[in-house]
Coordinates of C-alpha atoms in Angstrom, one line a residue:
Chain A
M187 CA 337.0 28.5 -40.7
S188 CA 339.1 25.6 -39.9
T189 CA 341.2 25.5 -36.6
H190 CA 343.4 22.8 -38.0
T191 CA 346.4 23.8 -40.4
P192 CA 345.5 23.5 -43.6
T193 CA 348.7 21.8 -44.6
Y194 CA 350.6 19.4 -43.0
V195 CA 354.2 20.4 -41.4
P196 CA 356.2 17.4 -39.9
K197 CA 357.3 18.2 -36.2
S198 CA 359.3 15.3 -35.0
A199 CA 362.6 14.7 -36.6
A200 CA 361.5 11.2 -37.9
A201 CA 358.4 12.6 -39.6
K202 CA 360.8 15.3 -40.8
W203 CA 363.3 12.5 -42.0
L204 CA 360.5 10.6 -43.5
E205 CA 358.3 13.4 -45.1
S206 CA 361.7 14.5 -47.2
R207 CA 362.1 10.9 -48.5
L208 CA 358.5 10.0 -49.0
P209 CA 355.7 12.6 -48.4
I210 CA 352.9 10.1 -47.3
I211 CA 352.0 11.5 -44.0
G212 CA 351.3 14.7 -46.0
L213 CA 349.3 12.8 -48.7
V214 CA 347.3 11.4 -46.0
H215 CA 346.8 14.6 -44.5
S216 CA 345.8 16.3 -47.3
S217 CA 343.2 13.7 -48.2
F218 CA 341.8 12.8 -45.0
V219 CA 342.4 15.2 -42.5
A220 CA 342.4 18.5 -44.2
Y221 CA 340.3 17.8 -47.1
P222 CA 337.5 20.2 -47.3
V223 CA 334.1 18.9 -47.4
P224 CA 330.8 20.5 -48.2
R225 CA 329.5 21.4 -44.8
N226 CA 325.9 20.3 -46.0
L227 CA 326.5 16.6 -46.3
N228 CA 324.1 14.4 -45.3
Y229 CA 323.6 10.7 -44.2
M230 CA 323.8 9.6 -47.4
W231 CA 327.3 10.8 -48.4
T232 CA 328.3 8.3 -45.1
F233 CA 328.3 5.4 -47.5
G234 CA 331.4 5.6 -49.2
A235 CA 333.0 5.4 -45.9
I236 CA 330.7 2.4 -44.7
L237 CA 331.7 0.4 -48.3
T238 CA 335.4 0.9 -47.6
M239 CA 334.9 -0.7 -44.0
L240 CA 333.0 -3.5 -45.7
L241 CA 335.5 -4.0 -48.3
V242 CA 338.2 -4.5 -45.5
I243 CA 336.2 -6.7 -43.6
Q244 CA 335.4 -9.1 -46.9
I245 CA 339.1 -9.7 -47.5
V246 CA 340.2 -10.0 -43.7
T247 CA 337.3 -12.7 -43.3
G248 CA 338.0 -13.8 -46.8
I249 CA 341.4 -14.7 -46.1
V250 CA 340.6 -16.2 -43.0
L251 CA 338.2 -18.7 -45.0
A252 CA 340.9 -19.2 -47.7
M253 CA 343.0 -20.7 -44.6
H254 CA 340.3 -23.5 -43.8
Y255 CA 338.5 -24.0 -47.1
T256 CA 339.6 -26.5 -50.0
P257 CA 338.9 -25.1 -53.7
H258 CA 338.6 -29.0 -54.5
A259 CA 334.8 -30.5 -56.3
D260 CA 334.9 -33.7 -54.3
M261 CA 335.9 -31.6 -50.9
A262 CA 334.9 -27.8 -51.0
F263 CA 331.3 -28.7 -49.8
A264 CA 332.8 -30.6 -46.6
S265 CA 335.4 -28.0 -46.3
V266 CA 333.0 -25.6 -45.6
E267 CA 330.9 -27.5 -43.4
H268 CA 334.4 -28.3 -41.4
I269 CA 335.0 -24.2 -41.2
M270 CA 331.3 -24.5 -39.6
R271 CA 331.5 -27.1 -36.9
D272 CA 335.3 -27.6 -35.9
V273 CA 337.3 -24.3 -36.7
N274 CA 336.9 -21.7 -33.8
Y275 CA 334.9 -19.4 -34.7
G276 CA 335.0 -20.6 -38.0
W277 CA 330.8 -19.9 -38.2
L278 CA 331.5 -16.0 -37.2
M279 CA 334.1 -15.9 -40.3
R280 CA 331.7 -17.7 -42.9
Y281 CA 328.7 -15.5 -41.5
L282 CA 330.2 -12.3 -41.6
H283 CA 331.7 -13.0 -45.4
A284 CA 328.5 -14.1 -46.5
N285 CA 326.2 -11.4 -45.0
G286 CA 329.1 -8.9 -45.6
A287 CA 328.6 -9.5 -49.5
S288 CA 325.0 -8.8 -49.0
F289 CA 325.4 -5.7 -47.3
F290 CA 328.2 -5.0 -49.4
F291 CA 325.5 -4.4 -52.2
A292 CA 322.6 -2.8 -49.8
A293 CA 325.2 -0.4 -49.4
V294 CA 326.3 0.1 -52.7
Y295 CA 323.0 0.5 -54.2
I296 CA 322.4 3.3 -51.3
H297 CA 325.7 4.7 -53.1
I298 CA 324.5 4.7 -56.5
F299 CA 321.0 6.0 -55.8
R300 CA 322.6 8.8 -53.9
G301 CA 324.6 9.8 -57.0
L302 CA 321.5 9.2 -59.0
Y303 CA 319.4 11.7 -56.9
Y304 CA 321.9 14.3 -56.4
G305 CA 323.6 14.3 -60.2
S306 CA 327.1 13.2 -58.5
Y307 CA 327.6 11.3 -61.9
K308 CA 327.5 14.8 -63.9
A309 CA 330.5 16.8 -65.1
P310 CA 333.1 17.7 -63.5
R311 CA 332.8 13.9 -62.2
E312 CA 331.9 11.7 -65.1
V313 CA 335.2 9.7 -64.7
L314 CA 334.6 9.3 -60.8
W315 CA 331.3 7.7 -61.9
I316 CA 332.2 5.2 -64.3
L317 CA 334.9 4.0 -62.1
G318 CA 332.3 3.4 -59.6
V319 CA 330.4 1.3 -62.3
I320 CA 333.6 -0.5 -62.7
I321 CA 333.4 -1.3 -59.1
L322 CA 330.0 -2.5 -59.6
L323 CA 330.9 -5.1 -62.0
L324 CA 333.9 -6.3 -60.1
M325 CA 331.8 -6.8 -57.0
M326 CA 329.3 -8.3 -59.4
A327 CA 331.9 -11.0 -60.8
T328 CA 333.2 -11.3 -57.2
A329 CA 330.2 -12.4 -55.6
F330 CA 328.9 -14.6 -58.2
M331 CA 332.4 -16.7 -58.2
G332 CA 332.4 -16.4 -53.9
Y333 CA 328.7 -17.8 -54.2
V334 CA 330.4 -20.9 -56.3
L335 CA 332.9 -21.6 -54.0
P336 CA 330.6 -24.2 -51.0
W337 CA 329.8 -25.7 -54.4
G338 CA 326.0 -26.5 -52.8
Q339 CA 323.2 -27.0 -55.5
M340 CA 322.5 -23.5 -55.8
S341 CA 326.5 -22.7 -56.3
F342 CA 326.5 -25.6 -58.9
W343 CA 323.7 -24.2 -60.5
A344 CA 324.0 -20.4 -60.5
A345 CA 327.8 -21.5 -62.3
T346 CA 326.1 -23.4 -65.0
V347 CA 323.5 -21.0 -65.7
I348 CA 325.8 -17.9 -65.7
T349 CA 328.9 -19.5 -67.8
N350 CA 325.9 -20.4 -70.2
L351 CA 325.0 -16.7 -70.9
F352 CA 328.7 -16.6 -72.7
S353 CA 327.1 -19.6 -74.8
V354 CA 324.8 -16.9 -76.8
I355 CA 327.6 -15.2 -78.4
P356 CA 327.7 -16.1 -81.9
V357 CA 330.1 -18.6 -83.5
V358 CA 332.6 -18.7 -80.8
G359 CA 330.2 -19.0 -77.6
E360 CA 330.4 -22.6 -77.2
T361 CA 334.2 -22.3 -77.4
V362 CA 334.4 -19.3 -75.0
V363 CA 332.3 -21.5 -72.5
T364 CA 334.4 -24.7 -72.7
F365 CA 337.4 -22.4 -71.7
L366 CA 335.3 -20.9 -68.7
W367 CA 334.6 -24.5 -67.5
G368 CA 338.4 -25.9 -68.4
G369 CA 336.0 -29.4 -69.5
Y370 CA 332.9 -29.7 -71.3
S371 CA 330.7 -29.0 -68.6
V372 CA 330.9 -27.3 -64.7
G373 CA 333.3 -29.4 -63.1
N374 CA 336.5 -29.0 -60.7
P375 CA 338.5 -27.0 -62.7
T376 CA 335.7 -24.4 -63.2
L377 CA 335.4 -24.7 -59.0
N378 CA 339.6 -23.7 -59.0
R379 CA 339.7 -21.4 -61.3
F380 CA 336.7 -19.3 -59.6
F381 CA 338.9 -19.2 -56.2
S382 CA 341.8 -18.0 -58.1
L383 CA 339.7 -15.3 -58.9
H384 CA 337.9 -14.8 -56.2
Y385 CA 341.0 -14.4 -54.1
L386 CA 342.2 -11.9 -56.9
L387 CA 339.2 -9.7 -57.6
P388 CA 338.9 -7.8 -53.9
F389 CA 342.1 -6.5 -54.8
M390 CA 341.6 -5.2 -58.1
I391 CA 338.4 -3.6 -56.6
F392 CA 340.9 -2.3 -53.8
G393 CA 342.8 -0.8 -56.4
V394 CA 339.9 1.0 -58.7
V395 CA 338.4 2.0 -55.2
M396 CA 341.9 4.0 -54.5
L397 CA 341.2 5.5 -58.2
H398 CA 337.7 6.4 -57.4
V399 CA 338.7 8.2 -54.1
W400 CA 341.3 10.0 -56.3
A401 CA 338.9 10.8 -58.8
L402 CA 336.7 12.2 -56.1
H403 CA 339.7 14.4 -54.3
V404 CA 340.1 16.2 -57.8
P405 CA 336.9 17.9 -58.1
G406 CA 335.5 17.3 -54.2
N407 CA 332.7 16.2 -52.9
N408 CA 328.9 16.7 -54.6
N409 CA 326.5 17.9 -52.2
P410 CA 322.8 17.9 -51.6
T411 CA 322.8 21.6 -53.1
G412 CA 324.8 20.1 -56.3
I413 CA 326.8 23.6 -56.3
P414 CA 330.6 23.5 -55.7
I415 CA 332.3 25.1 -52.7
K416 CA 332.7 28.8 -53.2
S417 CA 334.3 29.8 -49.8
D418 CA 335.5 29.2 -46.7
K419 CA 332.1 29.2 -45.2
D420 CA 330.9 26.7 -47.6
A421 CA 333.3 23.6 -46.3
V422 CA 334.6 22.1 -43.0
P423 CA 337.6 19.8 -42.7
F424 CA 337.2 16.1 -43.3
H425 CA 338.5 15.5 -39.5
P426 CA 336.9 15.9 -37.2
Y427 CA 333.4 16.5 -39.1
M428 CA 333.0 13.6 -41.5
T429 CA 335.5 10.9 -39.6
V430 CA 332.7 11.2 -36.6
K431 CA 329.8 11.6 -39.1
D432 CA 331.2 8.3 -41.1
S433 CA 331.9 6.3 -37.8
F434 CA 328.5 7.2 -36.3
S435 CA 326.9 6.0 -39.7
A436 CA 328.8 2.6 -40.0
V437 CA 328.1 1.9 -36.3
L438 CA 324.4 2.2 -36.9
F439 CA 324.9 0.2 -40.4
F440 CA 327.3 -2.8 -38.8
I441 CA 324.8 -3.2 -36.0
V442 CA 322.1 -4.1 -38.4
L443 CA 325.0 -6.0 -40.0
A444 CA 325.5 -7.6 -36.7
W445 CA 321.8 -8.5 -36.0
F446 CA 321.7 -10.7 -39.4
V447 CA 325.1 -12.4 -38.6
F448 CA 324.2 -13.7 -35.5
Y449 CA 320.5 -14.2 -35.2
L450 CA 319.6 -14.4 -39.1
P451 CA 322.5 -15.9 -40.6
N452 CA 320.5 -17.4 -43.6
Y453 CA 318.0 -15.5 -44.1
L454 CA 319.6 -13.8 -47.2
G455 CA 320.7 -17.2 -48.6
H456 CA 318.7 -20.7 -50.2
A457 CA 318.5 -23.9 -47.9
D458 CA 319.4 -25.5 -51.1
N459 CA 323.0 -24.5 -51.0
Y460 CA 323.3 -27.0 -48.0
V461 CA 322.6 -29.7 -50.5
P462 CA 325.8 -31.1 -51.9
A463 CA 326.0 -30.0 -56.0
N464 CA 324.2 -32.5 -57.8
P465 CA 324.6 -32.3 -61.9
S466 CA 321.9 -34.5 -62.7
V467 CA 319.2 -32.3 -60.6
T468 CA 318.4 -28.7 -61.0
P469 CA 316.5 -27.2 -57.4
A470 CA 313.0 -26.7 -58.4
H471 CA 313.0 -23.0 -58.0
I472 CA 316.2 -21.8 -58.6
V473 CA 316.5 -17.7 -58.3
P474 CA 320.0 -15.7 -57.4
E475 CA 321.1 -13.9 -54.8
W476 CA 318.6 -10.7 -54.1
Y477 CA 321.2 -8.1 -55.2
F478 CA 321.0 -9.9 -58.6
L479 CA 317.3 -10.5 -58.9
P480 CA 316.7 -7.2 -60.6
Y481 CA 319.0 -8.1 -63.7
Y482 CA 317.7 -11.8 -63.6
A483 CA 314.7 -10.1 -64.3
I484 CA 315.5 -8.3 -67.1
L485 CA 317.4 -11.7 -68.5
R486 CA 314.3 -13.5 -68.3
A487 CA 312.0 -10.9 -69.6
I488 CA 313.2 -11.2 -73.3
P489 CA 312.3 -14.1 -74.8
N490 CA 315.3 -14.4 -77.1
A491 CA 318.5 -15.8 -75.4
L492 CA 320.9 -13.7 -76.9
L493 CA 318.8 -10.6 -76.6
G494 CA 318.0 -11.3 -73.0
V495 CA 321.8 -11.6 -72.1
I496 CA 322.3 -8.6 -74.0
A497 CA 319.6 -6.6 -72.6
M498 CA 321.1 -7.4 -68.6
F499 CA 324.4 -6.2 -69.5
A500 CA 323.4 -3.4 -71.1
S501 CA 321.4 -2.2 -68.0
I502 CA 324.4 -2.1 -66.1
A503 CA 326.5 -0.7 -69.1
I504 CA 323.8 2.0 -69.4
L505 CA 325.1 3.8 -66.2
A506 CA 328.6 4.6 -67.8
F507 CA 326.9 6.7 -70.5
L508 CA 324.5 8.1 -68.0
P509 CA 326.6 11.8 -67.4
W510 CA 325.5 12.2 -71.2
L511 CA 322.4 10.9 -71.5
D512 CA 321.2 13.5 -68.8
T513 CA 320.9 16.9 -70.4
S514 CA 320.1 18.8 -67.6
R515 CA 322.1 21.6 -66.4
V516 CA 320.9 21.4 -62.8
R517 CA 323.0 18.7 -60.7
S518 CA 320.7 18.0 -58.0
G519 CA 317.3 16.2 -57.7
V520 CA 316.3 19.0 -55.1
Y521 CA 315.7 22.0 -57.5
R522 CA 314.3 19.4 -60.3
P523 CA 310.6 19.0 -59.4
M524 CA 310.1 16.6 -62.6
Y525 CA 313.3 14.4 -62.1
K526 CA 312.4 14.1 -58.6
V527 CA 309.0 12.2 -59.2
F528 CA 311.3 10.2 -62.2
F529 CA 313.7 9.4 -59.8
W530 CA 311.1 7.6 -57.3
V531 CA 309.6 5.8 -60.1
F532 CA 313.2 4.4 -61.2
V533 CA 313.5 3.3 -58.2
A534 CA 310.1 1.7 -57.8
V535 CA 311.0 0.1 -61.1
C536 CA 314.1 -1.3 -59.8
I537 CA 312.4 -2.9 -56.3
G538 CA 309.6 -4.3 -58.7
L539 CA 312.2 -6.1 -61.3
G540 CA 313.8 -7.2 -58.1
Y541 CA 310.5 -9.0 -56.9
L542 CA 309.8 -10.4 -60.3
G543 CA 313.0 -11.9 -60.2
A544 CA 312.0 -14.0 -57.6
M545 CA 308.6 -14.7 -59.2
P546 CA 308.5 -17.8 -61.4
A547 CA 308.9 -17.1 -64.9
E548 CA 305.4 -17.6 -66.4
G549 CA 302.2 -15.7 -67.0
G550 CA 301.4 -12.6 -66.0
Y551 CA 305.1 -12.0 -64.4
V552 CA 306.3 -12.4 -67.7
V553 CA 304.7 -9.6 -68.8
A554 CA 305.1 -7.4 -66.0
A555 CA 308.9 -7.7 -66.2
Q556 CA 308.8 -6.5 -69.7
I557 CA 306.7 -3.5 -68.9
L558 CA 309.2 -2.8 -65.9
T559 CA 312.1 -3.4 -68.1
F560 CA 310.9 -1.0 -70.7
A561 CA 310.5 1.7 -68.1
Y562 CA 313.9 0.8 -67.2
F563 CA 315.9 1.5 -70.2
A564 CA 313.3 4.1 -71.0
H565 CA 314.4 6.3 -67.9
F566 CA 317.8 6.2 -69.1
L567 CA 317.1 6.8 -73.0
I568 CA 314.0 8.7 -73.3
V569 CA 313.3 10.5 -69.5
L570 CA 316.5 11.8 -68.8
P571 CA 317.6 13.3 -72.2
L572 CA 314.0 15.0 -72.5
L573 CA 313.8 16.2 -68.8
G574 CA 316.7 18.7 -69.7
I575 CA 314.8 20.1 -72.0
F576 CA 311.2 20.5 -70.5
E577 CA 311.8 20.6 -67.2
T578 CA 311.8 24.1 -65.5
P579 CA 314.4 24.0 -62.8
K580 CA 314.1 25.7 -59.2
P581 CA 316.3 28.6 -58.3
L582 CA 319.7 27.9 -56.7
P583 CA 321.2 29.1 -53.6
N584 CA 323.8 30.9 -54.4
S585 CA 325.9 29.2 -51.9
I586 CA 326.0 26.2 -50.0
A587 CA 326.4 28.2 -46.6
E588 CA 323.6 30.0 -47.7
S589 CA 321.4 26.8 -47.9
V590 CA 322.3 25.9 -44.6
L591 CA 322.1 29.4 -42.7
G592 CA 319.9 31.5 -44.8
K593 CA 320.6 34.8 -47.1
D594 CA 322.1 36.9 -44.2
A595 CA 325.0 34.2 -43.6
G596 CA 325.5 33.7 -46.8
K597 CA 327.1 37.0 -47.4
G598 CA 330.4 37.5 -48.7
G599 CA 330.8 33.8 -49.2
A600 CA 328.6 33.8 -52.4
G601 CA 330.5 34.9 -55.5
T602 CA 329.4 35.0 -59.0
P603 CA 327.2 31.8 -59.7
A604 CA 329.1 29.3 -61.6
G605 CA 327.9 26.7 -64.1
A606 CA 324.7 24.7 -63.4
A607 CA 323.5 28.0 -60.9
S608 CA 323.4 30.6 -63.5
K609 CA 320.8 29.0 -65.6
A610 CA 318.2 28.9 -63.0
Q611 CA 319.1 32.0 -61.5
A612 CA 317.8 33.9 -65.1
E613 CA 314.4 32.6 -64.3
Chain B
M652 CA 376.0 15.2 -84.0
A653 CA 372.5 15.5 -81.8
E654 CA 370.5 17.7 -84.2
T655 CA 366.7 16.9 -84.1
T656 CA 365.8 17.7 -87.8
T657 CA 363.0 15.6 -89.4
T658 CA 364.6 13.8 -92.2
A659 CA 363.0 11.8 -95.0
E660 CA 365.2 9.3 -95.2
P661 CA 364.8 6.5 -92.3
T662 CA 367.5 6.4 -89.9
R663 CA 369.2 3.7 -87.9
R664 CA 367.2 4.5 -85.3
D665 CA 364.0 4.5 -86.9
F666 CA 365.0 0.5 -88.1
L667 CA 366.0 -0.3 -84.3
F668 CA 362.4 1.3 -83.3
I669 CA 360.4 -0.4 -85.8
A670 CA 362.1 -3.8 -85.4
T671 CA 362.6 -3.8 -81.4
G672 CA 358.5 -2.9 -81.4
A673 CA 358.0 -6.0 -84.3
V674 CA 359.9 -8.4 -81.8
G675 CA 358.6 -7.1 -78.8
A676 CA 354.9 -7.5 -80.3
I677 CA 355.4 -10.9 -81.4
G678 CA 357.2 -11.9 -78.1
V679 CA 354.0 -10.2 -76.1
G680 CA 351.6 -12.6 -78.5
A681 CA 353.8 -15.6 -77.7
L682 CA 353.9 -15.3 -74.6
A683 CA 350.0 -14.9 -74.2
W684 CA 348.9 -18.1 -76.3
P685 CA 350.5 -20.1 -73.3
F686 CA 348.1 -18.1 -70.8
V687 CA 345.2 -18.6 -72.9
S688 CA 345.6 -22.1 -73.9
Q689 CA 345.8 -23.1 -70.1
M690 CA 342.4 -22.4 -69.6
A691 CA 341.3 -25.5 -72.3
P692 CA 340.1 -28.6 -71.2
D693 CA 343.5 -30.0 -69.6
A694 CA 344.8 -33.8 -70.8
A695 CA 343.2 -35.7 -68.4
T696 CA 339.7 -34.3 -69.1
V697 CA 340.1 -35.1 -72.2
A698 CA 341.1 -38.5 -71.7
A699 CA 338.0 -38.7 -69.4
G700 CA 335.8 -37.3 -72.4
A701 CA 336.2 -41.2 -74.5
P702 CA 333.0 -42.9 -75.4
V703 CA 331.2 -44.9 -73.2
E704 CA 329.1 -47.8 -73.7
L705 CA 325.5 -48.7 -72.1
D706 CA 323.4 -51.3 -72.2
L707 CA 320.1 -50.5 -72.7
S708 CA 318.4 -54.1 -71.6
P709 CA 317.5 -52.9 -68.2
I710 CA 315.7 -49.8 -69.5
V711 CA 311.7 -51.0 -69.9
E712 CA 309.4 -49.0 -71.5
G713 CA 308.3 -46.0 -70.1
Q714 CA 311.4 -45.5 -68.3
I715 CA 314.1 -42.6 -68.5
V716 CA 318.2 -43.1 -67.4
K717 CA 320.3 -40.6 -67.2
L718 CA 324.1 -40.9 -67.4
F719 CA 326.9 -38.7 -68.3
W720 CA 329.4 -38.4 -70.6
R721 CA 332.2 -35.9 -70.5
G722 CA 330.3 -34.5 -67.4
K723 CA 327.7 -33.8 -69.5
L724 CA 324.1 -35.0 -68.6
I725 CA 322.4 -37.6 -71.1
F726 CA 318.8 -38.5 -71.0
V727 CA 317.9 -42.3 -72.3
R728 CA 314.4 -42.6 -72.5
H729 CA 312.5 -45.8 -73.6
R730 CA 309.3 -44.1 -75.4
T731 CA 306.2 -46.1 -75.3
A732 CA 304.1 -46.3 -78.5
D733 CA 301.6 -43.2 -77.4
E734 CA 304.9 -41.4 -77.0
I735 CA 306.2 -42.0 -80.2
A736 CA 302.9 -41.3 -81.5
A737 CA 302.3 -38.1 -79.9
A738 CA 305.9 -36.8 -81.3
R739 CA 305.3 -37.5 -84.8
D740 CA 301.6 -36.1 -84.6
V741 CA 302.7 -32.5 -84.9
T742 CA 303.5 -30.0 -88.0
L743 CA 306.9 -29.3 -88.3
A744 CA 306.4 -25.7 -89.4
S745 CA 305.0 -25.0 -86.1
L746 CA 308.0 -25.9 -84.3
P747 CA 310.1 -23.3 -82.9
D748 CA 313.2 -25.2 -83.8
P749 CA 311.1 -27.6 -86.7
E750 CA 312.9 -30.9 -86.7
A751 CA 310.8 -34.6 -87.6
D752 CA 311.2 -36.9 -84.5
E753 CA 312.3 -39.4 -87.1
D754 CA 315.6 -37.7 -87.5
R755 CA 316.6 -37.6 -84.0
V756 CA 316.4 -41.2 -83.5
V757 CA 318.1 -44.2 -85.3
A758 CA 315.8 -46.0 -88.0
G759 CA 314.0 -49.3 -86.6
K760 CA 314.9 -48.1 -82.9
D761 CA 312.4 -45.4 -82.7
E762 CA 311.6 -46.3 -78.9
W763 CA 315.3 -44.8 -78.0
L764 CA 315.4 -41.2 -77.6
I765 CA 319.1 -40.2 -76.8
I766 CA 319.6 -36.3 -76.0
Y767 CA 321.4 -34.3 -73.7
G768 CA 320.0 -33.7 -70.4
N769 CA 320.6 -29.8 -70.2
C770 CA 318.2 -27.4 -71.0
T771 CA 319.2 -25.4 -74.3
H772 CA 318.4 -22.2 -72.6
L773 CA 321.0 -22.0 -69.8
G774 CA 322.1 -25.4 -68.0
C775 CA 319.6 -26.5 -66.0
V776 CA 318.1 -30.1 -65.8
P777 CA 314.3 -30.6 -67.2
L778 CA 311.8 -32.5 -64.8
D779 CA 311.0 -35.9 -66.6
F780 CA 307.5 -36.4 -67.8
Q781 CA 306.5 -32.7 -67.0
G782 CA 304.8 -29.8 -68.8
A783 CA 301.9 -29.8 -71.2
Y784 CA 303.4 -32.6 -74.0
R785 CA 304.7 -35.1 -70.8
G786 CA 308.2 -34.5 -72.1
W787 CA 310.5 -32.4 -70.0
F788 CA 309.6 -29.3 -68.0
C789 CA 312.3 -26.9 -67.2
P790 CA 312.0 -25.5 -63.7
C791 CA 314.4 -22.2 -64.1
H792 CA 312.7 -20.6 -66.9
G793 CA 309.9 -22.3 -67.8
S794 CA 311.1 -24.3 -71.3
V795 CA 308.7 -27.3 -72.7
F796 CA 309.9 -30.3 -74.5
D797 CA 308.0 -32.9 -76.0
T798 CA 308.6 -36.7 -76.0
S799 CA 311.4 -35.7 -78.7
G800 CA 313.1 -33.4 -76.6
R801 CA 312.3 -30.7 -79.0
I802 CA 311.6 -27.3 -77.4
R803 CA 307.9 -26.3 -77.7
S804 CA 307.3 -23.2 -75.8
G805 CA 309.6 -21.0 -73.7
P806 CA 313.1 -19.3 -73.7
A807 CA 315.2 -22.7 -74.9
P808 CA 316.4 -21.3 -78.6
I809 CA 316.9 -25.0 -79.9
N810 CA 316.0 -28.9 -79.3
L811 CA 317.7 -30.7 -76.9
P812 CA 320.8 -32.0 -79.2
V813 CA 321.0 -35.6 -79.9
P814 CA 324.9 -36.5 -78.6
P815 CA 326.7 -39.1 -81.1
Y816 CA 326.1 -42.5 -80.6
T817 CA 325.8 -45.7 -82.6
F818 CA 324.2 -49.2 -81.8
V819 CA 327.1 -51.7 -81.8
E820 CA 324.5 -54.4 -80.7
D821 CA 320.8 -54.7 -80.7
T822 CA 320.5 -53.2 -77.4
R823 CA 323.9 -51.6 -76.8
I824 CA 324.8 -48.3 -77.3
V825 CA 328.4 -46.4 -77.2
I826 CA 328.0 -42.6 -76.6
G827 CA 330.8 -40.7 -78.1
E828 CA 331.1 -42.3 -81.4
G829 CA 329.0 -42.1 -84.4

């Protein structure tokens, strides 16, 4: 159905010369021009492209900020103020970078919940999904270390609390923490190594993103029906269809980012981080950035320090096992009436944990956090394994084209229903 | 000459393969050590961690003084008679981390409580004279400490530890020795 040439044929002499030595234009063409995508992708599928753009923005603004920043405990805070006041457009670079990090997480959470709703983690996309979990972990490490760099009160105490998480490791915990600090407490050596790693990790993220895209392009995109492309009728070429759709979505997304950067630049931050780091006073109410609040609520919900830390890390690690915990043979939540309900319950649980993470750890808040922590893990360990057994899925369409255009248009394109489709068809 | 038969006898090639592998593994290990070791506190940090001396005479009764040793916060509390009595009027078995107040101070110097000032949960600084026991209250995650610095409720697993220190004179201590 495409009017484009499916494979790249170099025309100019220069292109022919390069292509016979390094077929890179052909690789880009097959990956981002001719690459077939399901014709029914909705706007939830544009966040991968938005995230790629955000990563580029973070790296570019970060490189600029590093040119003006001083990674020393005595000078870091002043150098950030120097960026804000003296460096031309320094304020713009810093606000883009700080709010960009928040929006990075907003986009990645939408991206993850999209994957959860449409079953994008299921075979044959398990490796693609696990690479995504690795990217999430790298993002969290990067965001945390970046937050430490301004060396304000929240920076210092975030560094203290998070590095102390490792002190709960039996026997070697104290040694591990001393090696993380490079001293007997959070100090200049800690700031220095965090700066070094904060510069390194985004490039590691970039590398894993490459693997993520590679792993995506082997089975191809999932789609709202969850059934694979079976004929040319089901697919459209990436360019111009997805390039335009991704760009349009990105414009809308970046308008919201710009609104925060220009009108609410400190809305997502904490005022206490404009107070220089002081090891003798902890701010009265310390909470992490909004994107860490659900994990923080899980950490505080468990009264035992070691178990709390284990639960917090497990809440992310469990995502990597999701492809095997979900026993349903139907991929997309669209055709899973019960899963659909539990999915939105799970979304509410995550938002609830985020709310509780921002509240003080006392009284009813702790009990509520304990209930929601149980609900979080129950979704993966109880609900998903059992749903596949007890749920009756709705019948799947024969093809993507049929789901979009109706029965008649799907004719010819509909072959033998494969994999997940066959079970539901029988009913 | 170039036969690919599986011989029971080890060949010179097997020997070379194992020997090279062994040397390689030792080499990687030897090279990895400096990369791990450089993470440890450096010589300057260790040197700056030498014992510090503190004159107690200006600290009035009821006052808490804070100082740093090895970058760690230390509370020096000149306890009142009531505070000492409150710390000792407790059933040890009811404590999360049972430890007698007498074991946390120097005998005959019961009014001087010298403890680390970072919460044993995740390292925040507890607030002075706060909480149900008027000891300390950690604002981060709600741990409550008594006037002996012992954990009474909240997530902190153990009492605020006592740093090594000795009385060199009646009103003078050295922290880091003892």
